[in-house]
PDB file of C-alpha atoms in Angstrom:
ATOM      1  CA  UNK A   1      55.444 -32.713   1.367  1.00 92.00           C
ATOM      2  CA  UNK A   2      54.803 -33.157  -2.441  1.00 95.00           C
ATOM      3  CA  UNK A   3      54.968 -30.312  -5.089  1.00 96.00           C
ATOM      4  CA  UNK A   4      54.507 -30.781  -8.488  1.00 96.00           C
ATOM      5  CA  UNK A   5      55.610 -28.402 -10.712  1.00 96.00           C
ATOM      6  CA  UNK A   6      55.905 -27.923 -14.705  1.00 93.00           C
ATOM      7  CA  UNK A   7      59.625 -28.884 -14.988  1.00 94.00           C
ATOM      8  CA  UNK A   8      60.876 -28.781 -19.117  1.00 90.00           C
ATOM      9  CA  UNK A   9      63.770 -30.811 -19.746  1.00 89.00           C
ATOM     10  CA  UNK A  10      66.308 -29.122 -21.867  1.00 85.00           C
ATOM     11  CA  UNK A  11      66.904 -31.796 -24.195  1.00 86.00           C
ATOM     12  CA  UNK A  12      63.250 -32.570 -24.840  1.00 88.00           C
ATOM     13  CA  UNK A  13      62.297 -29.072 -26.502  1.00 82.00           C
ATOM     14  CA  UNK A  14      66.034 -28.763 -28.087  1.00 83.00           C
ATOM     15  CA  UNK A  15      65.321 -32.440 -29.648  1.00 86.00           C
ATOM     16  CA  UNK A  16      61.984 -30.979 -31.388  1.00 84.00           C
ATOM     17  CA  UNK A  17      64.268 -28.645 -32.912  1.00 84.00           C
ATOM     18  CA  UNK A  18      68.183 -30.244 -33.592  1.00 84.00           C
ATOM     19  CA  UNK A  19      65.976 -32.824 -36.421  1.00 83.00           C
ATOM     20  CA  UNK A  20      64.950 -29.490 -38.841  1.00 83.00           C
ATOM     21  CA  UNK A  21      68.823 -28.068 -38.041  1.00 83.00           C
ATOM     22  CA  UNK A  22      70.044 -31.362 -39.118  1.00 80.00           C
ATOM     23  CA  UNK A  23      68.407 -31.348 -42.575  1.00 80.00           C
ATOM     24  CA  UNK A  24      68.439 -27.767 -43.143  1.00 83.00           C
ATOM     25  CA  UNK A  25      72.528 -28.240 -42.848  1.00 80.00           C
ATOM     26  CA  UNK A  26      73.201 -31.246 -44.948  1.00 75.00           C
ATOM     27  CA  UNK A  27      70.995 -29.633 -47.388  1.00 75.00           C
ATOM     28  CA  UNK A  28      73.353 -26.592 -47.416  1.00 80.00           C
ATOM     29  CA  UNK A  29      76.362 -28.808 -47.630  1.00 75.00           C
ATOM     30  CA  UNK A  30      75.499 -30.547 -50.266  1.00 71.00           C
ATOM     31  CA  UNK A  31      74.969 -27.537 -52.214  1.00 72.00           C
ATOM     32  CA  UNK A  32      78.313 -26.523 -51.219  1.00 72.00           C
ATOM     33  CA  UNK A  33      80.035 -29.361 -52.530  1.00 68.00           C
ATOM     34  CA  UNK A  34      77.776 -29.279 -55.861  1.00 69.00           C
ATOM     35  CA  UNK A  35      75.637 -32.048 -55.019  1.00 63.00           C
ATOM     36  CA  UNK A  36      72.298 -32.449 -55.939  1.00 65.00           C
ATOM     37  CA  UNK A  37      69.507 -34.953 -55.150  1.00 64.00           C
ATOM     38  CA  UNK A  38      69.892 -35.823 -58.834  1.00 71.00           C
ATOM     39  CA  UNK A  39      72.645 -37.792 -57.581  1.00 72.00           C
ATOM     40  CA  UNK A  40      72.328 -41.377 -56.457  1.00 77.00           C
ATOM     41  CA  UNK A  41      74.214 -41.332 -53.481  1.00 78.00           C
ATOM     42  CA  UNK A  42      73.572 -37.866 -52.066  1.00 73.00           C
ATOM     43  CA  UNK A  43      69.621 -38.746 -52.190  1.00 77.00           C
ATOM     44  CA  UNK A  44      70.134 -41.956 -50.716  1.00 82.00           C
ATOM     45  CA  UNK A  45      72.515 -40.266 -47.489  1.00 79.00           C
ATOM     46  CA  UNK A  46      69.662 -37.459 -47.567  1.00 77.00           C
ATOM     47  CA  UNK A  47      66.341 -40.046 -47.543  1.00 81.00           C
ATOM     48  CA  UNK A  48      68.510 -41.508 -44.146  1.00 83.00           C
ATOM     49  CA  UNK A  49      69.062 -38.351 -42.953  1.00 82.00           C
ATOM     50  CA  UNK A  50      65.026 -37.513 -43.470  1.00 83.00           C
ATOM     51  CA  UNK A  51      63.869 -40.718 -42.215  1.00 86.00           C
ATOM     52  CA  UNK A  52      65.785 -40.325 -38.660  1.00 86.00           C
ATOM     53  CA  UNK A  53      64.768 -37.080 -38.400  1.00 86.00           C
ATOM     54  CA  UNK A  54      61.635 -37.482 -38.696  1.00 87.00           C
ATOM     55  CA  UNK A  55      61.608 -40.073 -36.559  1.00 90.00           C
ATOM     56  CA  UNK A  56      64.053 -38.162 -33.696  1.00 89.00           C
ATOM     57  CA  UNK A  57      61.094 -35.338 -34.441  1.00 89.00           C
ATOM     58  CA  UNK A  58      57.940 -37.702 -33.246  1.00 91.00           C
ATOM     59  CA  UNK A  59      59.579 -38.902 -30.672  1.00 93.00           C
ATOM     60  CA  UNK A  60      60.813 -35.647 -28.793  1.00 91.00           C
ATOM     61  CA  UNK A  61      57.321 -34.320 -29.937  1.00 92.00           C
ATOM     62  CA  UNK A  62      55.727 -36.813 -27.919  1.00 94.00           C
ATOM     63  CA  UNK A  63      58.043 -36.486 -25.033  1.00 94.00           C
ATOM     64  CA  UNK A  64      57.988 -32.726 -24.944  1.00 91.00           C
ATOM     65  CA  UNK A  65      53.725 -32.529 -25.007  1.00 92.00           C
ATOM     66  CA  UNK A  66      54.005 -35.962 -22.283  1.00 94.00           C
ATOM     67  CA  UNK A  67      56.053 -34.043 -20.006  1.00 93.00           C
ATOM     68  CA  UNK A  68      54.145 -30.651 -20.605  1.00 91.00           C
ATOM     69  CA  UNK A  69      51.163 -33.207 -19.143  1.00 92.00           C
ATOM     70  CA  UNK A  70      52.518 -34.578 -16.280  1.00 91.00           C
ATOM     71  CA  UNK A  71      55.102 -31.953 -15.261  1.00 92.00           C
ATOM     72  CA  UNK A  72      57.601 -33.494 -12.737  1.00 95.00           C
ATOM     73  CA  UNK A  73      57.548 -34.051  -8.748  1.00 96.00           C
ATOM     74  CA  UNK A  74      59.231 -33.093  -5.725  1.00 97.00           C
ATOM     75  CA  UNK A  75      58.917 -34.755  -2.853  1.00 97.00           C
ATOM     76  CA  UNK A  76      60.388 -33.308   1.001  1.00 96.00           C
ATOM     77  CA  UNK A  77      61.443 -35.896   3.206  1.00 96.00           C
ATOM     78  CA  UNK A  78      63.280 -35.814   6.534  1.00 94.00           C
ATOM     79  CA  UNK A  79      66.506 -36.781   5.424  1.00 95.00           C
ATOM     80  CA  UNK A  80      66.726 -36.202   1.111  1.00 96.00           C
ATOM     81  CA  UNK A  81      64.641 -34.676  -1.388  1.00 97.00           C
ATOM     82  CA  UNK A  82      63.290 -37.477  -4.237  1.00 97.00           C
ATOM     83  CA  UNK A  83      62.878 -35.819  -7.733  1.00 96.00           C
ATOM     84  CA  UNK A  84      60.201 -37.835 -10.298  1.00 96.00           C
ATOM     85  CA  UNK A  85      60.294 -36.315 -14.045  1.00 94.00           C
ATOM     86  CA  UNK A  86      59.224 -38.117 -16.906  1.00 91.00           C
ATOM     87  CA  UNK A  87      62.809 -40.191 -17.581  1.00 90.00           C
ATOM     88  CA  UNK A  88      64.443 -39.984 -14.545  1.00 90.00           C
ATOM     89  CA  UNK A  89      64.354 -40.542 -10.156  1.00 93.00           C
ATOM     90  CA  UNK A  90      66.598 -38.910  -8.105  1.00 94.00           C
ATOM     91  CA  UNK A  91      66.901 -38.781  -4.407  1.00 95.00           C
ATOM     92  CA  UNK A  92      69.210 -36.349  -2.904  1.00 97.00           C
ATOM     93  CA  UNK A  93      70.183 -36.735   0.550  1.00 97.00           C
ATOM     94  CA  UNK A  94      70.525 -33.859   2.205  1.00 96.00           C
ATOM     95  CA  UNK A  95      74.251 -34.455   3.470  1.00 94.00           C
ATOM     96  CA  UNK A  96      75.145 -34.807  -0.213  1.00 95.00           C
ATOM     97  CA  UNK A  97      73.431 -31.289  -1.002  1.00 95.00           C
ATOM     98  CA  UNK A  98      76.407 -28.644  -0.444  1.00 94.00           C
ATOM     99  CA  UNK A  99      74.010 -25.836  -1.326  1.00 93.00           C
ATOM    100  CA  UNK A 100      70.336 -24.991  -3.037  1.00 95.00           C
ATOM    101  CA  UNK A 101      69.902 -21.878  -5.408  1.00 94.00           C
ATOM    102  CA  UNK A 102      67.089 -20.278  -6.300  1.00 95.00           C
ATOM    103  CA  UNK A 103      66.653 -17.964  -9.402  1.00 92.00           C
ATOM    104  CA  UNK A 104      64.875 -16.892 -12.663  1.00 88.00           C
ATOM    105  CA  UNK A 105      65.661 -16.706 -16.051  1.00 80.00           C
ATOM    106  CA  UNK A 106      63.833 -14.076 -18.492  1.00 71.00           C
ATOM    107  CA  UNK A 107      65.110 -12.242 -21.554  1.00 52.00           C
ATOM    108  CA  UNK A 108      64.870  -8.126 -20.568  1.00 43.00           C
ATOM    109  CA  UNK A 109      65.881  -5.176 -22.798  1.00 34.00           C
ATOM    110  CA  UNK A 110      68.159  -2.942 -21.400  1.00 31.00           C
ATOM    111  CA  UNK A 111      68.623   0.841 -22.065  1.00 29.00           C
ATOM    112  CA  UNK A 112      71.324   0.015 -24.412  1.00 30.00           C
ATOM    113  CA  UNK A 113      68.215  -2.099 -26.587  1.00 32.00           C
ATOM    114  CA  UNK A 114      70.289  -5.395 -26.186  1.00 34.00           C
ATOM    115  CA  UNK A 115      69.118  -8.656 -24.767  1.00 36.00           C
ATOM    116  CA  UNK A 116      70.627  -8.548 -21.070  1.00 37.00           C
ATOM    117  CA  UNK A 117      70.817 -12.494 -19.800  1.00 38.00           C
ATOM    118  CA  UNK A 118      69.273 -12.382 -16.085  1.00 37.00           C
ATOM    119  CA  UNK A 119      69.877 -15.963 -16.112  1.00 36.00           C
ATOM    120  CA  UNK A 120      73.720 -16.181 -16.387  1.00 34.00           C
ATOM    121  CA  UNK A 121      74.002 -13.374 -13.905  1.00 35.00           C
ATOM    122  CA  UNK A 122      72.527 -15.762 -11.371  1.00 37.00           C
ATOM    123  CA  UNK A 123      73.637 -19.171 -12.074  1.00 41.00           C
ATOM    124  CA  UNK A 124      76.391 -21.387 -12.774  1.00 39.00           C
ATOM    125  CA  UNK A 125      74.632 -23.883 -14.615  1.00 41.00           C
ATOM    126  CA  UNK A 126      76.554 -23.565 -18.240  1.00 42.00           C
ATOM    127  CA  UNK A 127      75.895 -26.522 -19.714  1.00 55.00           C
ATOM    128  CA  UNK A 128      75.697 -26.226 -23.629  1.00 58.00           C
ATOM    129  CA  UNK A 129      72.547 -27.554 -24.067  1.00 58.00           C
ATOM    130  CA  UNK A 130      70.778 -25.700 -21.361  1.00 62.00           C
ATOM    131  CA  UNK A 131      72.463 -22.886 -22.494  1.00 59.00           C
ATOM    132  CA  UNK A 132      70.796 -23.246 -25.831  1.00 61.00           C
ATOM    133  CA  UNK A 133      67.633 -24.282 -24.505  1.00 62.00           C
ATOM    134  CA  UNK A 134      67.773 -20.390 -22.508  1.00 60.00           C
ATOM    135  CA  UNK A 135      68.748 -18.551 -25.239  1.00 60.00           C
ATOM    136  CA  UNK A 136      65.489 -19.985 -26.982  1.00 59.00           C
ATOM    137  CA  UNK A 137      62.749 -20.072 -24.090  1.00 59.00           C
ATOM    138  CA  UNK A 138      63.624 -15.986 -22.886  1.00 53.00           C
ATOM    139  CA  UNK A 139      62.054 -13.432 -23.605  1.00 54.00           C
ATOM    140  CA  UNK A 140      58.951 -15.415 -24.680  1.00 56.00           C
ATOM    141  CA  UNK A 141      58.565 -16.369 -20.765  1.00 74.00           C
ATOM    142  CA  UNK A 142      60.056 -16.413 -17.161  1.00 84.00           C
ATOM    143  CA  UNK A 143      60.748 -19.546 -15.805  1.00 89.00           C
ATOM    144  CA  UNK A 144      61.947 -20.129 -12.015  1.00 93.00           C
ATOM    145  CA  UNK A 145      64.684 -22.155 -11.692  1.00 93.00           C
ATOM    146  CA  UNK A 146      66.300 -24.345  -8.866  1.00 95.00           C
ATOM    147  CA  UNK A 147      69.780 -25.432  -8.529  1.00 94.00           C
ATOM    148  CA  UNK A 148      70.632 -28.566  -6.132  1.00 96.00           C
ATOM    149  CA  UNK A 149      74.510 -28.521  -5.926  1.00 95.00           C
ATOM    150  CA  UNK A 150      76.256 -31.584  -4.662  1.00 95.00           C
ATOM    151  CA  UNK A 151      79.446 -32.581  -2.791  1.00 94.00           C
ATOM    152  CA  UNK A 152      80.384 -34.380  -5.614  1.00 93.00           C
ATOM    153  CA  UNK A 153      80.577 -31.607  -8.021  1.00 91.00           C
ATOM    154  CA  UNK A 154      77.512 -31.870  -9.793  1.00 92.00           C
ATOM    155  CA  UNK A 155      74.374 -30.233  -9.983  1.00 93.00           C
ATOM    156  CA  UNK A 156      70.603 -31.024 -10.696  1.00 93.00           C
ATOM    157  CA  UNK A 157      68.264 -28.445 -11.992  1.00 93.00           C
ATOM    158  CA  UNK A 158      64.508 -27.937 -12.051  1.00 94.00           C
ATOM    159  CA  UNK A 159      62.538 -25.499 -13.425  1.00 94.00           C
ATOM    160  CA  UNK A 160      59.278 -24.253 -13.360  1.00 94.00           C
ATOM    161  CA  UNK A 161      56.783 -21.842 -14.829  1.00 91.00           C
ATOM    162  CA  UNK A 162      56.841 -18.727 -12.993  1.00 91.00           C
ATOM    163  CA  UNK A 163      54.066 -16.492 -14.821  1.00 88.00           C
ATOM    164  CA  UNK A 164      52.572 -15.310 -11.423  1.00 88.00           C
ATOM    165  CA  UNK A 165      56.182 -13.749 -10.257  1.00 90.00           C
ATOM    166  CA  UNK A 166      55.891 -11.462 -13.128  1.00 83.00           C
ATOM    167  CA  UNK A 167      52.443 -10.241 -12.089  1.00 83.00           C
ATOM    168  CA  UNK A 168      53.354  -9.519  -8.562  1.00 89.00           C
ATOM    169  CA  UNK A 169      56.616  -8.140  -9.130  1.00 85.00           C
ATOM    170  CA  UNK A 170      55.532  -4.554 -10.132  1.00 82.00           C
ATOM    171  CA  UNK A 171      52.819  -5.036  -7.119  1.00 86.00           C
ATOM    172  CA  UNK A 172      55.678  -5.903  -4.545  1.00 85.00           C
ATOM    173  CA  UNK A 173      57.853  -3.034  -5.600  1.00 84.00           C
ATOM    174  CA  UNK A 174      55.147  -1.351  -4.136  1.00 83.00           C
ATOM    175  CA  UNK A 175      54.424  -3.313  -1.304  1.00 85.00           C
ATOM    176  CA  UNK A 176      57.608  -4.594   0.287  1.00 84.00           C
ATOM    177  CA  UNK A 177      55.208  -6.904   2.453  1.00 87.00           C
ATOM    178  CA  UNK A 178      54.605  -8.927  -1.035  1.00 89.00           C
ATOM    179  CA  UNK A 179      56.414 -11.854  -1.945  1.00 92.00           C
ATOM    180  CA  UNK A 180      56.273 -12.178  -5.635  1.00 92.00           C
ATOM    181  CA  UNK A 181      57.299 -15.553  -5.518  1.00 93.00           C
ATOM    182  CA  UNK A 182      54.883 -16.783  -3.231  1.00 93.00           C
ATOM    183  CA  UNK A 183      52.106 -18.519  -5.749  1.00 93.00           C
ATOM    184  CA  UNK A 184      55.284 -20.169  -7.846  1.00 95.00           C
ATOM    185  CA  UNK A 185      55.517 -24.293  -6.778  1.00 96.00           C
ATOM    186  CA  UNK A 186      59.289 -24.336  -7.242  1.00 96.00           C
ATOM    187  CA  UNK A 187      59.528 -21.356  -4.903  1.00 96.00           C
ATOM    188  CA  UNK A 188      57.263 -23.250  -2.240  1.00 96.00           C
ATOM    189  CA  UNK A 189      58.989 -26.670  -2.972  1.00 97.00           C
ATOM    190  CA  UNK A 190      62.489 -24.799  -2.336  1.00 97.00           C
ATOM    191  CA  UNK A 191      61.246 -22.811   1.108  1.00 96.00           C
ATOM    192  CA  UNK A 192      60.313 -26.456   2.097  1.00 96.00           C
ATOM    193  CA  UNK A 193      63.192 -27.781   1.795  1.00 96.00           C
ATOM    194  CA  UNK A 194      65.287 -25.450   3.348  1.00 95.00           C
ATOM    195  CA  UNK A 195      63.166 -26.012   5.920  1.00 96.00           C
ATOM    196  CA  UNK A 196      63.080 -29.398   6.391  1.00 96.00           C
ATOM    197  CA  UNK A 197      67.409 -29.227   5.405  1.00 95.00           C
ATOM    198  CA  UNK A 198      67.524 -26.308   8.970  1.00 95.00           C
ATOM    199  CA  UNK A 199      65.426 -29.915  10.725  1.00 95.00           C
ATOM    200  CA  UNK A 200      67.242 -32.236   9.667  1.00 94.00           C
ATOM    201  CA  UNK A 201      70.710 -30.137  10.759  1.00 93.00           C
ATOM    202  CA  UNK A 202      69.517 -29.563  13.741  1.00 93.00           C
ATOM    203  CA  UNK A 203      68.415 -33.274  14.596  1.00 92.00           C
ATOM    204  CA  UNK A 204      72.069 -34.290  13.303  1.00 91.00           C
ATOM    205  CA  UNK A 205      73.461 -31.695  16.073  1.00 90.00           C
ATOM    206  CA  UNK A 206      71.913 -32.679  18.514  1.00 88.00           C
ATOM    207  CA  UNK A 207      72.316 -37.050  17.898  1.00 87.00           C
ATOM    208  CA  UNK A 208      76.521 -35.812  17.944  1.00 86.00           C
ATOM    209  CA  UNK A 209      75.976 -33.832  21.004  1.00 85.00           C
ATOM    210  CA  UNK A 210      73.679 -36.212  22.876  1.00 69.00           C
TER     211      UNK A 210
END
């Protein structure tokens, strides 16, 4: 089965963001160290600095609103799971999958009136730059997110927009019989392949045994 889903890379949306940082910093240190444009060699280091941030800017622009298009793919097969986003393939078999995690990441107030992260409480994805890339994206959204974690040590993430598990959350507390998660794609993509992972198992059992 094929779901596609509206994946964000990380490094895409950080990239839109690192070029302004960039400037706004060497601007700063030059004033530290008395430098001023006025200066021959400090305008010439900050025209570089400009022109390849500009540049870094239009191109993560264009790769953040290109991937914002398209979204990214996941496609269930009997024996691995084949990722398509914008820059990358992946297929993960599923004997190199030690385990699959699903999760969401939102920015909540707690009664204390400080920012409580929901999305380190359930993951152990703490890479730097998706770390970053949280700290930025919550509390303006909630995002679903799904962890593939391999044999080898590693671990592939996808995420997803997940605007319909806030609406039916407050419904299912409710209604036990709702699953708030139902309408998200990542959620579907992930039921699927723990489905087709339980088949695929089970077929494996049985070749040993027969």
């Amino acid at each position: 089965m094929e779901f596609k889903i509206r994946h964000e890379t990380p490094l895409f949306f950080l990239g839109t963001v690192f070029p302004l940082v960039l400037l706004l910093a060497a601007l700063l240190l030059m004033v530290a160290v008395g430098l001023t444009l006025q200066n021959e060699t400090a305008a010439m280091i900050f025209l570089g600095l400009l022109i390849v941030a500009i540049a870094a800017e239009v191109i993560f622009i264009f790769l953040y609103v290109l991937e914002k298009i398209f979204g990214a793919k996941i496609i269930i097969c009997t024996d691995h799971v084949e990722l398509r986003m914008l820059l990358r393939r992946k297929k993960l078999f599923f004997y190199d999958i030690e385990q699959t995690k699903y999760t969401h990441y939102e920015g909540e107030r707690s009664s204390y009136g400080r920012r409580e992260d929901l999305y380190y409480e359930t993951s152990n994805y703490s890479h730097t730059r998706d770390f970053l890339y949280h700290k930025m994206r919550s509390g303006s959204t909630v995002r679903a997110q799904l962890a593939f974690y391999l044999t080898s040590g590693k671990a592939v993430i996808l995420n997803d927009d997940a605007k319909s598990y806030r609406k039916m959350r407050e419904r299912a507390k409710d209604d036990l019989s709702i699953d708030p998660d139902a309408d998200v794609r990542l959620y579907q993509a992930y039921q699927c392949c723990c489905s087709a992972r339980d088949r695929y198992a089970v077929e494996q059992r049985e070749r040993l045994n027969g």
